[in-house]
């Protein structure tokens, strides 16, 4: 017989790894299932996020509506400068504004606050408008007083084609419906809106701030021109114009991108938690599998396999398995994209398509690999404990997790890489880091809890109940699985309760009625001379209506302490909107009831000629503003310095009148202004919007319940995502718990056999299992509730910026349900160990 | 015949709690090449411990084990595995075939581990030699006790080891199968010139060996 001279040992191990895997995959089915579920969720999140970003990036010009956007906000802007650009590029002008749109000729006409976009013949410069019927879009340019409305508006007001609608004092004919427009980045993506020809603006009386006017010029470069050079040329033209904002495709849909990043960060973190919990399950199942193969490992050692080779054999099996599962789960994640596309096209007007990303695939594989290795190190290291000499003794050696200093250090390094992988590049790295920190604190607390339970139960010896004695012995025995059960159960239950509480809070937010403090209506566009007319009009319809009316002025922050405000904040900050465009501000004599002062003093009456500013405390914090800092504001073209004198707590969620900046009335009362009003009616039915529009045709009314319905629609979609991921965590958690029981399967079988021989009844064995579970579960659930309360409160208030409320009933019901389901699962898993066959066990078969 | 194995002043002690149990005491033993030795003694006398030490599966508390002029007492586990892989075949009372490998694969595994050029062919030849041609693709659970032990012997002798260690090779078999297995084993060592150390309670089987060693209370009598 000839021996091979240089055969690779690796090839041999690889061959046997494949062989073993092909024959043992059923025994490790729970590893396959948990790994698939967790990797599939991760893949789905990555794929959808990537597809969305790709869609946004690929269509950046379409979303922006041009190669560049010249935004003059509510002014027409400097047309001389715009005309200079026209000399070398194509320009499409568009004006957006908000006003009331009402039905006509019905017994009871309805009105709706609508965003109208007026466009010229060149619109759109990129992309296409989808509308019906054919030719309708062309008609709005040629025929005055024609309009196209979106599907939401047509449904809400039940408007048919050729029906007349009223906008201010003008009648328009609805000549078609729009399904989508390409440039959604700066336009309302959902809600009620309409498209009209450029002449519309001349027909209507549109006033300043109340109409939320916005002038934009979309620019398309000639195809032969170098885009960079043209951009620079345009920047040069507008370099001295402080009112203009130039936008580029790379900045298009930045708000949308931020929302996507925030939401995908949340989902990614939940999915990695699910993966880490799955990791515990994988470790358990693997240990159980290695215990089942204990004899094969001993035989391999007896015939000359090195321990290292055998370990490599198992690692290779895991690696092969991981690769196959990653391919399948990543591939399957593409099936989710059409579902996401349905939601996104309905909600945001965006279409997403499956996009393969090699980097994402590698990232998912790497995450799976790290989790798999971290959790299999102590399991596979237990192979070192297998002794070939056991084969002579007919002894069953129940293996336990094995930790050496080296393996602990390696696990720590791999874990750090995993944490960094999810932290670096995330929208809010500090949140990710905090999340992982909280996860590992939970892990440590549950480990310590297990030690505490074992310590106290060891002291408890005075029971005469045999089932209780057995269950305490099971929990406290040397090398018991109590710590691993408590850690996996604890983490699973914590994550479940946290997500469930986030879900129920979401549900409550969706279902809850309008906040008590919130008015029924917001009114904008009340001119200075119309105040009395407005108040009288409202009171005529409902004499008991509670009206709040405040002055309103539009201003832009030009400088902070003499420098560009952009140096104070990054565009991705939550408070960037304050300088993003002109803001509405107001002035009041006294501190608003729902806006308490957190720092500083109210107006300094001794200094009426100085503009004093009361600032939203969160904005102040995000901008790092101190009391006494100076804001230079542009108010009607005039630059005025204002001193920050106090910070207020502003909660925009109460839906009452709230402003980021309030001015001292002694200074501001002479500034030209209009009014913003709210009204809370004794009976909302008494208020007739159409009648009000007859009194003040340019008035805009926003019904809070309509607004909330739109928010509810968005929240419902978020709730579906949270519920889905909770369901996945439930499945993973249950697999983990059952895997923890499987770890001690053989021992349990032996134990039950001995009990059987000794004369224990099945009832007593089952009863001891129940007691064992209850002792562990009650300790776990209390800690889990504590962590879940903190976690869900943080997620609701900081990530989703919604109200969190403690709900004992929900917690009790959830805790009880989890307990019952877990107990049933434990009993089912234990069932197969209840009737051990005596002969094979005694004969070590 | 020159010495294949030397045991010098071997002691083996186990610590159970505070108690020290002396399993083997001052064992001196030389096994020559091609020699067949049976080890007999009462249960708990130290027979199995002795072959575990010889197979490098246990380390002595003191003393030296020299195999083929190389001391194996203090070398690391991987080096012992290397020696065992090439030179020592072990047969157990309970067969210990890998349950999810077929008869053929159980034998081929050893050959592949020892980097034989054509392990499949060799494995088939060996099984044919032991009358198991019709059982190539059967799993251990589909084989009788005698057949399982024949596969286990085929696996142990596959790489023609210098030394075969057998621990009660017929202990789990009926008389007919015991005779068949002992015949196979002794025929093989005779043909191939291997040494055999066999632990047994069966006097007839023990007598088949050239030399019989009796162990009592951890000492060779």
Tab-separated table of N, CA, C and O in Angstrom, chain A residues 1-5 7-9 12 15-16 19-20 23-24 27 292-293 295-296 298-309 313 384 386-395 843-844, chain B residues 14 48-49 51-52 57-58 77-79 81-82 84-86 88 90-92 94 96-102 105 108-118 120 122 155 158 160 167 172:
chain	number	residue	atom	x	y	z
A	1	UNK	N	0.826	-1.211	0.000
A	1	UNK	CA	0.000	0.000	0.000
A	1	UNK	C	0.859	1.259	0.000
A	1	UNK	O	1.802	1.356	0.762
A	2	UNK	N	0.484	2.135	-0.836
A	2	UNK	CA	1.276	3.370	-0.884
A	2	UNK	C	0.587	4.490	-0.099
A	2	UNK	O	-0.636	4.584	-0.072
A	3	UNK	N	1.392	5.260	0.497
A	3	UNK	CA	0.826	6.384	1.234
A	3	UNK	C	1.028	7.669	0.448
A	3	UNK	O	2.024	7.814	-0.248
A	4	UNK	N	0.099	8.552	0.547
A	4	UNK	CA	0.259	9.849	-0.124
A	4	UNK	C	1.344	10.650	0.564
A	4	UNK	O	1.464	10.646	1.779
A	5	UNK	N	2.163	11.279	-0.229
A	5	UNK	CA	3.262	12.032	0.379
A	5	UNK	C	2.836	13.382	0.921
A	5	UNK	O	3.130	13.732	2.042
A	7	UNK	N	-0.564	14.923	0.947
A	7	UNK	CA	-1.990	15.226	0.865
A	7	UNK	C	-2.333	16.285	1.919
A	7	UNK	O	-1.809	16.263	3.011
A	8	UNK	N	-3.197	17.174	1.555
A	8	UNK	CA	-3.518	18.219	2.514
A	8	UNK	C	-4.456	17.650	3.583
A	8	UNK	O	-5.469	17.036	3.274
A	9	UNK	N	-4.032	17.817	4.814
A	9	UNK	CA	-4.863	17.348	5.932
A	9	UNK	C	-6.215	18.058	5.915
A	9	UNK	O	-7.247	17.510	6.255
A	12	UNK	N	-8.865	16.435	3.830
A	12	UNK	CA	-9.482	15.289	4.488
A	12	UNK	C	-10.554	15.764	5.469
A	12	UNK	O	-11.689	15.265	5.491
A	15	UNK	N	-13.527	17.107	3.681
A	15	UNK	CA	-14.337	16.024	3.119
A	15	UNK	C	-15.253	15.432	4.194
A	15	UNK	O	-16.442	15.226	3.991
A	16	UNK	N	-14.655	15.193	5.384
A	16	UNK	CA	-15.452	14.618	6.458
A	16	UNK	C	-16.450	15.621	7.037
A	16	UNK	O	-17.517	15.240	7.514
A	19	UNK	N	-19.309	15.362	4.766
A	19	UNK	CA	-19.998	14.090	4.970
A	19	UNK	C	-20.833	14.143	6.249
A	19	UNK	O	-22.004	13.786	6.266
A	20	UNK	N	-20.204	14.615	7.339
A	20	UNK	CA	-20.914	14.673	8.622
A	20	UNK	C	-22.115	15.600	8.535
A	20	UNK	O	-23.189	15.292	9.048
A	23	UNK	N	-25.110	14.234	6.841
A	23	UNK	CA	-25.828	13.194	7.578
A	23	UNK	C	-26.426	13.684	8.889
A	23	UNK	O	-27.294	13.037	9.457
A	24	UNK	N	-25.917	14.789	9.382
A	24	UNK	CA	-26.365	15.229	10.709
A	24	UNK	C	-27.260	16.449	10.679
A	24	UNK	O	-27.627	16.960	11.730
A	27	UNK	N	-30.163	16.687	12.957
A	27	UNK	CA	-29.918	16.826	14.397
A	27	UNK	C	-29.645	18.277	14.771
A	27	UNK	O	-29.745	18.651	15.936
A	292	UNK	N	-24.155	14.300	21.859
A	292	UNK	CA	-24.668	13.123	21.148
A	292	UNK	C	-23.545	12.412	20.389
A	292	UNK	O	-23.573	11.207	20.205
A	293	UNK	N	-22.579	13.221	19.949
A	293	UNK	CA	-21.461	12.661	19.185
A	293	UNK	C	-20.243	12.367	20.050
A	293	UNK	O	-19.151	12.145	19.530
A	295	UNK	N	-19.307	9.884	21.699
A	295	UNK	CA	-18.635	8.616	21.447
A	295	UNK	C	-17.834	8.663	20.136
A	295	UNK	O	-16.686	8.199	20.086
A	296	UNK	N	-18.447	9.281	19.103
A	296	UNK	CA	-17.735	9.381	17.814
A	296	UNK	C	-16.456	10.192	17.975
A	296	UNK	O	-15.426	9.875	17.368
A	298	UNK	N	-14.727	10.472	20.746
A	298	UNK	CA	-13.777	9.630	21.491
A	298	UNK	C	-13.147	8.590	20.569
A	298	UNK	O	-11.937	8.349	20.631
A	299	UNK	N	-13.971	8.022	19.682
A	299	UNK	CA	-13.444	7.021	18.744
A	299	UNK	C	-12.416	7.671	17.824
A	299	UNK	O	-11.330	7.127	17.587
A	300	UNK	N	-12.737	8.845	17.343
A	300	UNK	CA	-11.795	9.548	16.456
A	300	UNK	C	-10.479	9.785	17.188
A	300	UNK	O	-9.404	9.650	16.611
A	301	UNK	N	-10.591	10.184	18.445
A	301	UNK	CA	-9.351	10.407	19.199
A	301	UNK	C	-8.599	9.099	19.370
A	301	UNK	O	-7.364	9.057	19.287
A	302	UNK	N	-9.363	8.016	19.606
A	302	UNK	CA	-8.725	6.716	19.822
A	302	UNK	C	-7.985	6.240	18.585
A	302	UNK	O	-6.958	5.573	18.692
A	303	UNK	N	-8.508	6.584	17.410
A	303	UNK	CA	-7.810	6.107	16.204
A	303	UNK	C	-6.766	7.111	15.708
A	303	UNK	O	-6.148	6.919	14.675
A	304	UNK	N	-6.560	8.164	16.450
A	304	UNK	CA	-5.433	9.038	16.152
A	304	UNK	C	-5.731	10.437	15.668
A	304	UNK	O	-4.821	11.156	15.273
A	305	UNK	N	-7.004	10.851	15.659
A	305	UNK	CA	-7.308	12.240	15.292
A	305	UNK	C	-6.828	13.163	16.412
A	305	UNK	O	-7.013	12.866	17.584
A	306	UNK	N	-6.249	14.298	16.015
A	306	UNK	CA	-5.901	15.293	17.032
A	306	UNK	C	-7.181	15.987	17.473
A	306	UNK	O	-8.116	16.137	16.696
A	307	UNK	N	-7.143	16.476	18.701
A	307	UNK	CA	-8.296	17.230	19.203
A	307	UNK	C	-8.566	18.450	18.307
A	307	UNK	O	-9.710	18.779	17.987
A	308	UNK	N	-7.443	19.093	17.878
A	308	UNK	CA	-7.566	20.281	17.021
A	308	UNK	C	-8.238	19.959	15.702
A	308	UNK	O	-9.047	20.745	15.190
A	309	UNK	N	-7.919	18.777	15.144
A	309	UNK	CA	-8.537	18.373	13.883
A	309	UNK	C	-10.034	18.186	14.037
A	309	UNK	O	-10.816	18.560	13.163
A	313	UNK	N	-13.042	20.182	12.308
A	313	UNK	CA	-14.123	19.473	11.620
A	313	UNK	C	-15.477	20.110	11.948
A	313	UNK	O	-16.308	20.338	11.060
A	384	UNK	N	-12.192	19.201	23.808
A	384	UNK	CA	-10.941	18.876	24.513
A	384	UNK	C	-11.199	17.985	25.737
A	384	UNK	O	-10.322	17.247	26.179
A	386	UNK	N	-13.316	15.554	25.925
A	386	UNK	CA	-13.670	14.171	25.566
A	386	UNK	C	-12.421	13.286	25.676
A	386	UNK	O	-11.383	13.616	25.111
A	387	UNK	N	-12.584	12.218	26.417
A	387	UNK	CA	-11.433	11.318	26.579
A	387	UNK	C	-11.694	10.015	25.848
A	387	UNK	O	-12.743	9.395	26.040
A	388	UNK	N	-10.713	9.625	25.043
A	388	UNK	CA	-10.838	8.348	24.337
A	388	UNK	C	-10.887	7.208	25.340
A	388	UNK	O	-11.501	6.161	25.092
A	389	UNK	N	-10.264	7.410	26.501
A	389	UNK	CA	-10.226	6.339	27.501
A	389	UNK	C	-11.616	6.009	28.032
A	389	UNK	O	-11.835	4.933	28.588
A	390	UNK	N	-12.567	6.929	27.855
A	390	UNK	CA	-13.939	6.640	28.307
A	390	UNK	C	-14.521	5.428	27.594
A	390	UNK	O	-15.446	4.791	28.082
A	391	UNK	N	-13.986	5.171	26.391
A	391	UNK	CA	-14.502	4.051	25.611
A	391	UNK	C	-14.244	2.719	26.322
A	391	UNK	O	-14.941	1.740	26.085
A	392	UNK	N	-13.233	2.693	27.158
A	392	UNK	CA	-12.935	1.453	27.888
A	392	UNK	C	-13.847	1.305	29.109
A	392	UNK	O	-13.991	0.243	29.648
A	393	UNK	N	-14.346	2.409	29.553
A	393	UNK	CA	-15.052	2.411	30.830
A	393	UNK	C	-16.572	2.387	30.691
A	393	UNK	O	-17.267	2.315	31.680
A	394	UNK	N	-17.055	2.556	29.473
A	394	UNK	CA	-18.487	2.638	29.265
A	394	UNK	C	-19.129	3.761	30.077
A	394	UNK	O	-20.216	3.611	30.625
A	395	UNK	N	-18.418	4.868	30.218
A	395	UNK	CA	-18.998	5.972	30.977
A	395	UNK	C	-19.493	7.037	30.003
A	395	UNK	O	-18.869	7.294	28.971
A	843	UNK	N	-27.358	-0.530	28.635
A	843	UNK	CA	-26.287	-1.148	27.843
A	843	UNK	C	-25.450	-0.112	27.085
A	843	UNK	O	-24.657	-0.470	26.222
A	844	UNK	N	-25.656	1.150	27.403
A	844	UNK	CA	-24.876	2.218	26.747
A	844	UNK	C	-25.018	2.200	25.240
A	844	UNK	O	-24.063	2.413	24.509
B	14	UNK	N	-5.421	7.571	41.074
B	14	UNK	CA	-6.551	8.492	40.857
B	14	UNK	C	-6.876	9.181	42.166
B	14	UNK	O	-6.811	8.575	43.223
B	48	UNK	N	-7.717	-2.854	32.340
B	48	UNK	CA	-8.062	-1.849	31.325
B	48	UNK	C	-7.182	-0.612	31.462
B	48	UNK	O	-6.741	-0.029	30.462
B	49	UNK	N	-6.885	-0.237	32.726
B	49	UNK	CA	-6.006	0.929	32.946
B	49	UNK	C	-4.662	0.690	32.287
B	49	UNK	O	-4.054	1.618	31.720
B	51	UNK	N	-3.932	-1.116	29.582
B	51	UNK	CA	-3.907	-0.916	28.122
B	51	UNK	C	-4.221	0.530	27.736
B	51	UNK	O	-3.811	1.019	26.684
B	52	UNK	N	-4.942	1.238	28.615
B	52	UNK	CA	-5.160	2.662	28.344
B	52	UNK	C	-3.844	3.428	28.386
B	52	UNK	O	-3.587	4.324	27.583
B	57	UNK	N	-3.716	6.750	26.073
B	57	UNK	CA	-5.005	7.394	26.345
B	57	UNK	C	-5.081	7.870	27.798
B	57	UNK	O	-6.027	8.522	28.197
B	58	UNK	N	-4.126	7.529	28.541
B	58	UNK	CA	-4.034	7.953	29.939
B	58	UNK	C	-2.556	8.156	30.234
B	58	UNK	O	-1.707	7.525	29.609
B	77	UNK	N	-0.236	15.569	23.706
B	77	UNK	CA	-1.361	14.743	23.261
B	77	UNK	C	-1.348	14.520	21.744
B	77	UNK	O	-1.654	13.434	21.268
B	78	UNK	N	-1.006	15.585	21.006
B	78	UNK	CA	-0.987	15.453	19.551
B	78	UNK	C	0.095	14.470	19.086
B	78	UNK	O	-0.120	13.721	18.124
B	79	UNK	N	1.237	14.497	19.766
B	79	UNK	CA	2.317	13.561	19.388
B	79	UNK	C	1.917	12.118	19.707
B	79	UNK	O	2.210	11.194	18.945
B	81	UNK	N	-1.151	11.095	19.708
B	81	UNK	CA	-2.147	10.771	18.671
B	81	UNK	C	-1.455	10.299	17.404
B	81	UNK	O	-1.902	9.360	16.743
B	82	UNK	N	-0.352	10.956	17.062
B	82	UNK	CA	0.395	10.616	15.843
B	82	UNK	C	0.930	9.188	15.928
B	82	UNK	O	0.846	8.426	14.955
B	84	UNK	N	-0.205	6.769	17.918
B	84	UNK	CA	-1.341	5.851	17.953
B	84	UNK	C	-1.913	5.648	16.551
B	84	UNK	O	-2.220	4.532	16.138
B	85	UNK	N	-2.024	6.777	15.835
B	85	UNK	CA	-2.595	6.754	14.485
B	85	UNK	C	-1.851	5.767	13.578
B	85	UNK	O	-2.467	5.014	12.836
B	86	UNK	N	-0.519	5.771	13.719
B	86	UNK	CA	0.293	4.955	12.794
B	86	UNK	C	0.588	3.557	13.315
B	86	UNK	O	0.781	2.632	12.528
B	88	UNK	N	-0.768	1.930	16.553
B	88	UNK	CA	-1.563	1.191	17.537
B	88	UNK	C	-3.025	1.110	17.090
B	88	UNK	O	-3.646	2.119	16.774
B	90	UNK	N	-6.847	-0.160	18.281
B	90	UNK	CA	-7.545	-0.500	19.519
B	90	UNK	C	-8.908	-1.129	19.206
B	90	UNK	O	-9.654	-0.642	18.362
B	91	UNK	N	-9.194	-2.217	19.931
B	91	UNK	CA	-10.496	-2.877	19.772
B	91	UNK	C	-11.189	-2.847	21.139
B	91	UNK	O	-10.584	-3.184	22.158
B	92	UNK	N	-12.458	-2.382	21.124
B	92	UNK	CA	-13.182	-2.225	22.385
B	92	UNK	C	-14.229	-3.329	22.558
B	92	UNK	O	-14.716	-3.898	21.580
B	94	UNK	N	-17.267	-2.757	23.487
B	94	UNK	CA	-18.557	-2.288	22.949
B	94	UNK	C	-18.448	-1.784	21.505
B	94	UNK	O	-19.250	-0.971	21.062
B	96	UNK	N	-17.809	0.379	19.452
B	96	UNK	CA	-17.657	1.818	19.204
B	96	UNK	C	-17.382	2.171	17.743
B	96	UNK	O	-16.366	2.762	17.402
B	97	UNK	N	-18.315	1.784	16.932
B	97	UNK	CA	-18.262	2.262	15.546
B	97	UNK	C	-18.973	3.616	15.515
B	97	UNK	O	-19.855	3.873	16.338
B	98	UNK	N	-18.579	4.459	14.564
B	98	UNK	CA	-19.259	5.764	14.461
B	98	UNK	C	-20.655	5.506	13.896
B	98	UNK	O	-20.793	4.945	12.802
B	99	UNK	N	-21.688	5.839	14.668
B	99	UNK	CA	-23.034	5.371	14.321
B	99	UNK	C	-23.571	5.847	12.974
B	99	UNK	O	-24.334	5.126	12.341
B	100	UNK	N	-23.177	7.035	12.545
B	100	UNK	CA	-23.765	7.513	11.277
B	100	UNK	C	-22.836	7.269	10.079
B	100	UNK	O	-23.040	7.822	9.017
B	101	UNK	N	-21.801	6.477	10.270
B	101	UNK	CA	-20.942	6.058	9.157
B	101	UNK	C	-21.242	4.593	8.837
B	101	UNK	O	-21.458	3.791	9.741
B	102	UNK	N	-21.183	4.255	7.556
B	102	UNK	CA	-21.402	2.861	7.171
B	102	UNK	C	-20.184	2.038	7.588
B	102	UNK	O	-19.141	2.596	7.978
B	105	UNK	N	-17.259	3.086	5.599
B	105	UNK	CA	-16.731	4.416	5.971
B	105	UNK	C	-15.988	4.379	7.305
B	105	UNK	O	-15.017	5.106	7.502
B	108	UNK	N	-12.625	3.084	6.313
B	108	UNK	CA	-11.921	4.029	5.425
B	108	UNK	C	-11.401	5.243	6.184
B	108	UNK	O	-10.357	5.816	5.838
B	109	UNK	N	-12.125	5.641	7.236
B	109	UNK	CA	-11.730	6.818	8.012
B	109	UNK	C	-10.291	6.685	8.524
B	109	UNK	O	-9.476	7.600	8.400
B	110	UNK	N	-9.967	5.518	9.076
B	110	UNK	CA	-8.611	5.295	9.601
B	110	UNK	C	-7.585	5.380	8.484
B	110	UNK	O	-6.507	5.949	8.639
B	111	UNK	N	-7.931	4.781	7.355
B	111	UNK	CA	-6.989	4.763	6.237
B	111	UNK	C	-6.760	6.169	5.689
B	111	UNK	O	-5.634	6.554	5.380
B	112	UNK	N	-7.836	6.894	5.591
B	112	UNK	CA	-7.709	8.270	5.081
B	112	UNK	C	-6.910	9.123	6.041
B	112	UNK	O	-6.110	9.958	5.627
B	113	UNK	N	-7.157	8.898	7.306
B	113	UNK	CA	-6.415	9.658	8.326
B	113	UNK	C	-4.919	9.385	8.192
B	113	UNK	O	-4.085	10.250	8.406
B	114	UNK	N	-4.585	8.151	7.803
B	114	UNK	CA	-3.178	7.786	7.630
B	114	UNK	C	-2.689	8.001	6.205
B	114	UNK	O	-1.620	7.519	5.829
B	115	UNK	N	-3.499	8.726	5.439
B	115	UNK	CA	-3.121	9.194	4.114
B	115	UNK	C	-2.769	8.058	3.150
B	115	UNK	O	-1.768	8.105	2.438
B	116	UNK	N	-3.570	7.019	3.186
B	116	UNK	CA	-3.381	5.940	2.221
B	116	UNK	C	-3.838	6.414	0.852
B	116	UNK	O	-4.773	7.194	0.751
B	117	UNK	N	-3.154	5.883	-0.168
B	117	UNK	CA	-3.429	6.382	-1.507
B	117	UNK	C	-4.831	5.993	-1.978
B	117	UNK	O	-5.534	6.779	-2.585
B	118	UNK	N	-5.223	4.769	-1.692
B	118	UNK	CA	-6.525	4.323	-2.167
B	118	UNK	C	-7.327	3.741	-1.010
B	118	UNK	O	-7.539	2.530	-0.914
B	120	UNK	N	-10.451	3.713	-0.120
B	120	UNK	CA	-11.715	3.000	-0.377
B	120	UNK	C	-11.449	1.538	-0.752
B	120	UNK	O	-12.074	0.621	-0.234
B	122	UNK	N	-8.774	-0.255	-0.134
B	122	UNK	CA	-8.212	-0.984	1.004
B	122	UNK	C	-9.306	-1.382	1.995
B	122	UNK	O	-9.317	-2.505	2.508
B	155	UNK	N	-11.200	-1.915	11.258
B	155	UNK	CA	-10.782	-0.520	11.454
B	155	UNK	C	-9.455	-0.456	12.234
B	155	UNK	O	-8.565	0.319	11.898
B	158	UNK	N	-6.509	-1.683	10.050
B	158	UNK	CA	-6.472	-1.137	8.685
B	158	UNK	C	-5.097	-0.617	8.294
B	158	UNK	O	-4.647	-0.820	7.172
B	160	UNK	N	-2.288	-1.581	9.468
B	160	UNK	CA	-1.284	-2.591	9.853
B	160	UNK	C	-0.440	-2.108	11.022
B	160	UNK	O	0.781	-1.891	10.890
B	167	UNK	N	-9.647	-4.764	24.265
B	167	UNK	CA	-10.227	-4.789	25.603
B	167	UNK	C	-11.505	-5.630	25.564
B	167	UNK	O	-12.516	-5.183	25.033
B	172	UNK	N	-18.934	-8.876	24.568
B	172	UNK	CA	-20.342	-8.585	24.266
B	172	UNK	C	-20.910	-9.567	23.247
B	172	UNK	O	-21.932	-9.286	22.636
